[in-house]
Coordinates of C-alpha atoms in Angstrom, one line a residue:
M100 CA 96.4 104.4 101.2
A101 CA 93.1 102.5 101.7
N102 CA 94.3 99.6 99.5
L103 CA 97.4 99.3 101.6
Q104 CA 95.4 99.4 104.8
R105 CA 93.2 96.6 103.6
S106 CA 96.2 94.6 102.5
L107 CA 98.3 95.3 105.6
P108 CA 95.7 96.0 108.3
G109 CA 98.3 95.7 111.1
T110 CA 100.5 98.4 109.6
P111 CA 99.9 101.8 111.1
F112 CA 100.2 104.4 108.2
V113 CA 99.6 107.9 109.5
S114 CA 100.1 110.0 106.3
A115 CA 100.4 109.9 102.6
K116 CA 101.9 112.6 100.4
A117 CA 103.0 113.0 96.9
S118 CA 106.7 112.2 96.7
E119 CA 109.3 114.2 94.8
I120 CA 110.2 110.9 93.2
C121 CA 107.9 110.8 90.2
G122 CA 105.1 108.2 90.4
L123 CA 105.6 107.4 94.0
V124 CA 103.6 108.2 97.1
R125 CA 105.5 108.9 100.4
L126 CA 103.9 107.1 103.4
E127 CA 104.8 107.8 107.0
M128 CA 104.2 105.1 109.5
A129 CA 103.3 105.6 113.2
S130 CA 106.9 104.7 114.1
G131 CA 108.2 107.6 111.9
K132 CA 109.6 105.3 109.3
V133 CA 109.1 106.4 105.7
V134 CA 108.1 103.9 103.0
Y135 CA 106.9 104.4 99.4
T136 CA 104.1 103.0 97.3
D137 CA 102.8 103.4 93.8
A138 CA 99.6 105.3 93.2
T139 CA 97.4 102.1 93.4
G140 CA 98.9 100.9 96.7
R141 CA 99.8 97.5 95.1
F142 CA 103.5 97.8 95.7
L143 CA 105.3 98.9 98.9
L144 CA 108.9 99.9 98.8
L145 CA 110.9 99.6 102.0
T146 CA 113.9 101.6 101.0
F147 CA 116.1 104.7 101.6
A148 CA 115.8 107.2 98.8
L149 CA 118.8 109.4 98.2
D150 CA 118.6 112.5 96.0
T151 CA 122.0 112.4 94.2
H152 CA 121.8 116.0 93.1
R153 CA 121.4 117.4 96.6
G154 CA 123.3 114.7 98.4
E155 CA 120.6 114.2 101.0
P156 CA 117.6 112.0 101.5
A157 CA 114.8 112.5 99.0
D158 CA 111.5 114.0 100.3
N159 CA 113.3 116.0 102.9
A160 CA 110.5 118.0 104.4
A161 CA 112.3 121.3 104.1
T162 CA 112.6 121.0 100.3
L163 CA 109.6 118.8 99.4
E164 CA 107.0 121.5 99.2
Q165 CA 109.2 123.7 96.9
T166 CA 110.1 120.7 94.7
L167 CA 106.4 119.8 94.3
E168 CA 105.6 123.4 93.5
D169 CA 108.4 123.7 90.9
R170 CA 107.2 120.5 89.3
Q171 CA 103.8 122.0 88.6
T172 CA 105.3 125.0 86.7
F173 CA 105.8 124.6 82.9
P174 CA 109.1 126.2 81.7
T175 CA 108.5 129.4 79.7
D176 CA 111.7 129.1 77.7
P177 CA 112.4 126.4 75.1
I178 CA 114.5 123.5 76.2
P179 CA 117.7 123.5 74.2
N180 CA 118.1 120.6 71.8
V181 CA 114.6 119.4 72.5
F182 CA 112.3 122.0 71.1
P183 CA 113.3 124.3 68.2
L184 CA 113.8 128.0 69.0
P185 CA 111.3 130.3 67.4
P186 CA 112.7 132.5 64.6
G187 CA 114.6 135.4 65.9
H188 CA 115.0 133.9 69.4

């Protein structure tokens, strides 16, 4: 967020959180508007992000924490057609 604040000193960013959209950071502005940036702060996306699986805005505060927690868990079962199943499985 520091890079963005240097590049856009008049823009009041109030928080930065990991986004459920891989590779993006969710920024909240003082106005309540949400924008996105890459991890370096070089690019700023002024957009609406829709989660097409849930049919609601991405980064919905009610589901964001669970989504981020789920992303940090490695699956214990093999992924079909990606990794071979162990013998007898």
